[in-house]
mmCIF file of C-alpha atoms in Angstrom:
data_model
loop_
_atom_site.group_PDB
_atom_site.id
_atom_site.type_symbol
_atom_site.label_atom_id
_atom_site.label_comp_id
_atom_site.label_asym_id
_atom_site.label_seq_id
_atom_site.Cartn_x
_atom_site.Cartn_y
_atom_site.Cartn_z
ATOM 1 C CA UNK A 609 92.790 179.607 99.386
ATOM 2 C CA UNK A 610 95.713 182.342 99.628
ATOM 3 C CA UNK A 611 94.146 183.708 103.076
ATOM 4 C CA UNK A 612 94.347 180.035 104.356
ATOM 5 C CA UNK A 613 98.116 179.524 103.291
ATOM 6 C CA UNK A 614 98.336 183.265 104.661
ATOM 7 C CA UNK A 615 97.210 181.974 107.975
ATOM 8 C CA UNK A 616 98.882 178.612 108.012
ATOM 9 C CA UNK A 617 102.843 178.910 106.965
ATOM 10 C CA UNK A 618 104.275 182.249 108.980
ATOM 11 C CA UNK A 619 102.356 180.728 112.489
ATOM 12 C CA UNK A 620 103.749 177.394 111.583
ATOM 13 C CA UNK A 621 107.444 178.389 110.970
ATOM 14 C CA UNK A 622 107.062 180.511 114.107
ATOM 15 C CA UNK A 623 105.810 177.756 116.107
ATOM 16 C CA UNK A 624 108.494 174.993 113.983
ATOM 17 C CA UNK A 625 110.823 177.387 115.035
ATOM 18 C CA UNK A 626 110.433 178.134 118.785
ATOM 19 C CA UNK A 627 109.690 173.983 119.681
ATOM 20 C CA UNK A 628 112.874 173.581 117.398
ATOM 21 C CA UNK A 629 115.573 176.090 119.644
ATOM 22 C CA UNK A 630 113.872 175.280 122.492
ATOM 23 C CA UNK A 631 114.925 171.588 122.218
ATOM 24 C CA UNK A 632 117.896 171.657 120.014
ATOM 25 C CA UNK A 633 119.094 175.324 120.138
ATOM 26 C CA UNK A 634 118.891 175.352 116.559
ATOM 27 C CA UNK A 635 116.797 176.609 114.126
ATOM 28 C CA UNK A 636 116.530 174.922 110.526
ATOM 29 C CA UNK A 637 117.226 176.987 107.601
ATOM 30 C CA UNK A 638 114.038 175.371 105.906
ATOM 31 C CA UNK A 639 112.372 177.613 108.406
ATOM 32 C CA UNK A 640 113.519 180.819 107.348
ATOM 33 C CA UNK A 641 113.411 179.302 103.587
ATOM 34 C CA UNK A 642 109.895 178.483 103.710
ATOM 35 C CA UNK A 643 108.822 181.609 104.957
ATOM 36 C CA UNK A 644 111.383 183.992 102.564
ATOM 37 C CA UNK A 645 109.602 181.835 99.530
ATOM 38 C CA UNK A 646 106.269 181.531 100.767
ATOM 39 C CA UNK A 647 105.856 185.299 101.375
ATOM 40 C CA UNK A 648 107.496 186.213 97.301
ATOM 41 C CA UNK A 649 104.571 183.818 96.196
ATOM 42 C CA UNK A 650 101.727 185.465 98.616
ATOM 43 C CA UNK A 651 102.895 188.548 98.081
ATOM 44 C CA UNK A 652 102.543 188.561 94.186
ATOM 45 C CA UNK A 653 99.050 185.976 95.362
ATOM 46 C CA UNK A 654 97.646 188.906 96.648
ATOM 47 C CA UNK A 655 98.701 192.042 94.535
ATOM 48 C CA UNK A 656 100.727 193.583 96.477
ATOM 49 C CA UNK A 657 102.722 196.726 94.322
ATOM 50 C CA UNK A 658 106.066 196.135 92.919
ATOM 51 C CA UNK A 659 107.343 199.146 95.090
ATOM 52 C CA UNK A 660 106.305 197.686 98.330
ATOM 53 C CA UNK A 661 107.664 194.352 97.472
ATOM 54 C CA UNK A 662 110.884 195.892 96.871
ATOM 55 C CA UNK A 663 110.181 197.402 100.251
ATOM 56 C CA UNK A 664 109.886 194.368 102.498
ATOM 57 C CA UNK A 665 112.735 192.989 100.219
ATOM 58 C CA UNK A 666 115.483 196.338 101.455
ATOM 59 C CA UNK A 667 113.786 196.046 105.129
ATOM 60 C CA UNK A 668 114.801 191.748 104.807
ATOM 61 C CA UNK A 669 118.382 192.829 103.409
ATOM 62 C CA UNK A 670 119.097 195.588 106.540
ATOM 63 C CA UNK A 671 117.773 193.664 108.730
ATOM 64 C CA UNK A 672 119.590 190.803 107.395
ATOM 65 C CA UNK A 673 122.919 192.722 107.466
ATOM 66 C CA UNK A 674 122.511 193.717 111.197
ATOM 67 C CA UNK A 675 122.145 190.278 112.465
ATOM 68 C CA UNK A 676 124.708 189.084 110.735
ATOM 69 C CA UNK A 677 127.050 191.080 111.795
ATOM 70 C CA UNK A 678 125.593 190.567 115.836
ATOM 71 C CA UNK A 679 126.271 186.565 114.524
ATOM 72 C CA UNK A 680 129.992 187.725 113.267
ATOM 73 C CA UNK A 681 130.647 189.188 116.770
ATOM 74 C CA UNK A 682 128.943 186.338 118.615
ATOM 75 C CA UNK A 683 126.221 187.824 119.634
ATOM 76 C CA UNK A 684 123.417 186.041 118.318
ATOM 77 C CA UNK A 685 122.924 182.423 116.443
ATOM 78 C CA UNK A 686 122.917 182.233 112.964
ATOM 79 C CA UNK A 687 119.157 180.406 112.966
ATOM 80 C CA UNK A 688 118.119 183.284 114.847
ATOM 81 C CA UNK A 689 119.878 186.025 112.869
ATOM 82 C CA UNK A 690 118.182 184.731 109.647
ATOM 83 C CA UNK A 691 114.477 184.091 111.419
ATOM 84 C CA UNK A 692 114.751 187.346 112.615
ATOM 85 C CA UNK A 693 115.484 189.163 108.618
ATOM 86 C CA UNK A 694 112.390 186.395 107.357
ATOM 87 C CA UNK A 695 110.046 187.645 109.760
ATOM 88 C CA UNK A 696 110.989 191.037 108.687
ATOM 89 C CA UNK A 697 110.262 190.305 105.048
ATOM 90 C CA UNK A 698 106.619 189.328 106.612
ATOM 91 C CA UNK A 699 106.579 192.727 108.457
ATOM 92 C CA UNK A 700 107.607 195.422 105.847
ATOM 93 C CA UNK A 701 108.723 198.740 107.103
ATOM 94 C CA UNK A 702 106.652 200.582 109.643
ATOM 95 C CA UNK A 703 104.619 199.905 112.543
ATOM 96 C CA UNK A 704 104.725 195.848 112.548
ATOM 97 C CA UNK A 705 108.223 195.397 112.162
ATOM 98 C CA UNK A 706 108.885 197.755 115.382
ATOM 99 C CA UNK A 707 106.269 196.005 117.058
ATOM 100 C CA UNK A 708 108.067 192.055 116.318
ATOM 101 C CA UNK A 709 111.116 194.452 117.223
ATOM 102 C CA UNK A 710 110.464 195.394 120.866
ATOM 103 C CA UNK A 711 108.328 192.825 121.551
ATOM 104 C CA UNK A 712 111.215 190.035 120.429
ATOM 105 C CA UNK A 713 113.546 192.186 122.284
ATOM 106 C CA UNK A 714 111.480 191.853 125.588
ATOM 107 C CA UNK A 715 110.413 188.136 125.392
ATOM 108 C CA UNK A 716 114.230 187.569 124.522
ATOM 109 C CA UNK A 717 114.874 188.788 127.801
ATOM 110 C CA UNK A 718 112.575 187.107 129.530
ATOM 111 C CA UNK A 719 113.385 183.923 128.266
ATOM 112 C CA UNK A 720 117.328 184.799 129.294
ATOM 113 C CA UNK A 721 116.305 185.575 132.629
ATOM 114 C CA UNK A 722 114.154 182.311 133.041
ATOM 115 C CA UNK A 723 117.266 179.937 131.767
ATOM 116 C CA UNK A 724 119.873 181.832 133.893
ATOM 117 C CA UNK A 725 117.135 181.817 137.493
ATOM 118 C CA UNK A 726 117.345 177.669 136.140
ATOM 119 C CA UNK A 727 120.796 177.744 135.595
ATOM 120 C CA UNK A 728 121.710 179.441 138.897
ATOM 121 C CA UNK A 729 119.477 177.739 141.529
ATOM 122 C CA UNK A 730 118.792 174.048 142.321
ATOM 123 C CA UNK A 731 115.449 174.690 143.896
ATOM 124 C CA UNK A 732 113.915 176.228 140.460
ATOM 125 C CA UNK A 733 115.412 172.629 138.741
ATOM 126 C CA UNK A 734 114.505 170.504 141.383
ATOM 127 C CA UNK A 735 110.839 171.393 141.051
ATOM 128 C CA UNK A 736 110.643 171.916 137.550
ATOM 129 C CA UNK A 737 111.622 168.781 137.076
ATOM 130 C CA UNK A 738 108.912 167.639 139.387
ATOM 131 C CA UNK A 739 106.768 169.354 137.339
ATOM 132 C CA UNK A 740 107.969 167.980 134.115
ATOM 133 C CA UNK A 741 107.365 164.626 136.005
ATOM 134 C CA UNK A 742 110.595 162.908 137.088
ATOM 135 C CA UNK A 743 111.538 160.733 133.695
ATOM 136 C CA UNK A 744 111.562 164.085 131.762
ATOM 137 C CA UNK A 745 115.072 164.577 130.976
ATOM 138 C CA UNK A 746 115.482 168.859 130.502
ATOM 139 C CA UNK A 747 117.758 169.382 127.503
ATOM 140 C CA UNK A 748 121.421 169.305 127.751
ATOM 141 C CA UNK A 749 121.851 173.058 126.711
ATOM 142 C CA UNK A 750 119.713 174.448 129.872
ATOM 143 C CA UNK A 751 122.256 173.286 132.899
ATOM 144 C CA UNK A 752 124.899 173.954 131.003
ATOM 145 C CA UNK A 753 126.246 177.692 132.071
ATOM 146 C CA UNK A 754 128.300 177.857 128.828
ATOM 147 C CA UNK A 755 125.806 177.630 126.429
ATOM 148 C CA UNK A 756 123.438 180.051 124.712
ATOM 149 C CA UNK A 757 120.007 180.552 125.527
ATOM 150 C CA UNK A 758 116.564 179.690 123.069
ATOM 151 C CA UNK A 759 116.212 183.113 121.571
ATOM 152 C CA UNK A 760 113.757 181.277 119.110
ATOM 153 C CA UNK A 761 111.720 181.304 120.860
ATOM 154 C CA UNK A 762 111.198 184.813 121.926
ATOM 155 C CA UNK A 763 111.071 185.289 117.722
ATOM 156 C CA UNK A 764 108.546 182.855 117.436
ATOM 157 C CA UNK A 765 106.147 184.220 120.517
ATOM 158 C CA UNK A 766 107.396 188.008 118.829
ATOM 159 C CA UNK A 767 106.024 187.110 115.334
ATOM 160 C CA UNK A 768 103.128 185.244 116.763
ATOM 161 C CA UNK A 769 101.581 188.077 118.459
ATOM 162 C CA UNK A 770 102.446 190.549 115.748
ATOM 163 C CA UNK A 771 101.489 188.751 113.012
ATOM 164 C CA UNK A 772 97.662 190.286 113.303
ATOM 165 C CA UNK A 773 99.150 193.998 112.151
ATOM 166 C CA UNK A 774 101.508 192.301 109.551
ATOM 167 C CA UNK A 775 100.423 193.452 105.741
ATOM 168 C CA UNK A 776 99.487 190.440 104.741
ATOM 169 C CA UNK A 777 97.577 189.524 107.921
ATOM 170 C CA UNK A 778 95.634 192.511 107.140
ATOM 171 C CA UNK A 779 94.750 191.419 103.840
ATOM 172 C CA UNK A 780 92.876 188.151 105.215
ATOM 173 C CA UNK A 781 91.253 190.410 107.376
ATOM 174 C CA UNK A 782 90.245 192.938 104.752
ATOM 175 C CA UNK A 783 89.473 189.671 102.274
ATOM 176 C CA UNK A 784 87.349 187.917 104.963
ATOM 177 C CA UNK A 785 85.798 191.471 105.795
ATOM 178 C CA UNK A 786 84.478 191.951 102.575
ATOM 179 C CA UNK A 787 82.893 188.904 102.080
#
């Protein structure tokens, strides 16, 4: 039962996450919630040491710190300055959480590139909106050349793809390995 709540909640709040900034530019603090809680549950769940729950809890608080303070110098949204320290808490310190790192850090600017190509040239919207189909109405945020861009959802592809090498990932595995 833990490796299915394992599998289910930190995809879901990715995914709830990425649909959610990608259509509202904001992310829900249930999101971030649900996966700080769920992971101090799973975490004592599966047995994981005192010492590296402390662990993922310091890497949550610096990484906490250091988007806050990119969100105090408006830099970065607050939804995705406290997705990014929650997925941390799921990643621990070490390989995984450089991996969600670099690989947030490029999809982030991919995304950016894609809305500002959109932003900056009426061919790109003319046929994506063909594409779309023509009663699709594109949100509000991705014409307009003052507003942010859906960095959700370069977290939630990051912490999708990374999740595999992510310590409790690798317990599943181990678990369903075993058996």
């Amino acid at each position: 039962m833990i490796e299915a709540v394992i599998l289910v909640v930190f995809p879901f709040c990715m995914i709830w996450a990425a649909i959610s900034d990608s259509l509202s530019m904001t992310i829900a603090n249930r999101v971030s919630l649900l996966l700080i809680a769920s992971f101090l549950m799973l975490a004592l769940s599966t047995g994981m040491s005192w010492p590296a729950i402390g662990l993922h809890l310091a890497v949550f608080l610096a990484v906490l710190t250091v988007t806050f303070a990119l969100f105090a110098l408006g830099t970065m949204g607050g939804g995705d300055a406290k997705l990014i320290a929650a997925t941390a808490l799921w990643m621990g310190w070490g390989d995984p959480l450089l991996y969600y790192l670099l690989t947030a850090s490029l999809a982030g600017g991919a995304v950016t590139m894609g809305v500002l190509v959109f932003r900056s040239n009426e061919t790109v919207r003319f046929f994506a909106g063909r594409i779309l189909g023509v009663n699709q109405q594109m949100p509000a945020y991705l014409e307009d050349k003052q507003s942010g861009v859906p960095y959700g959802l370069a977290l939630g592809f990051a912490g999708l793809v990374v999740f595999p090498h992510s310590p409790m990932a690798q317990f599943v595995i181990e678990r369903l390995a075993a058996t």
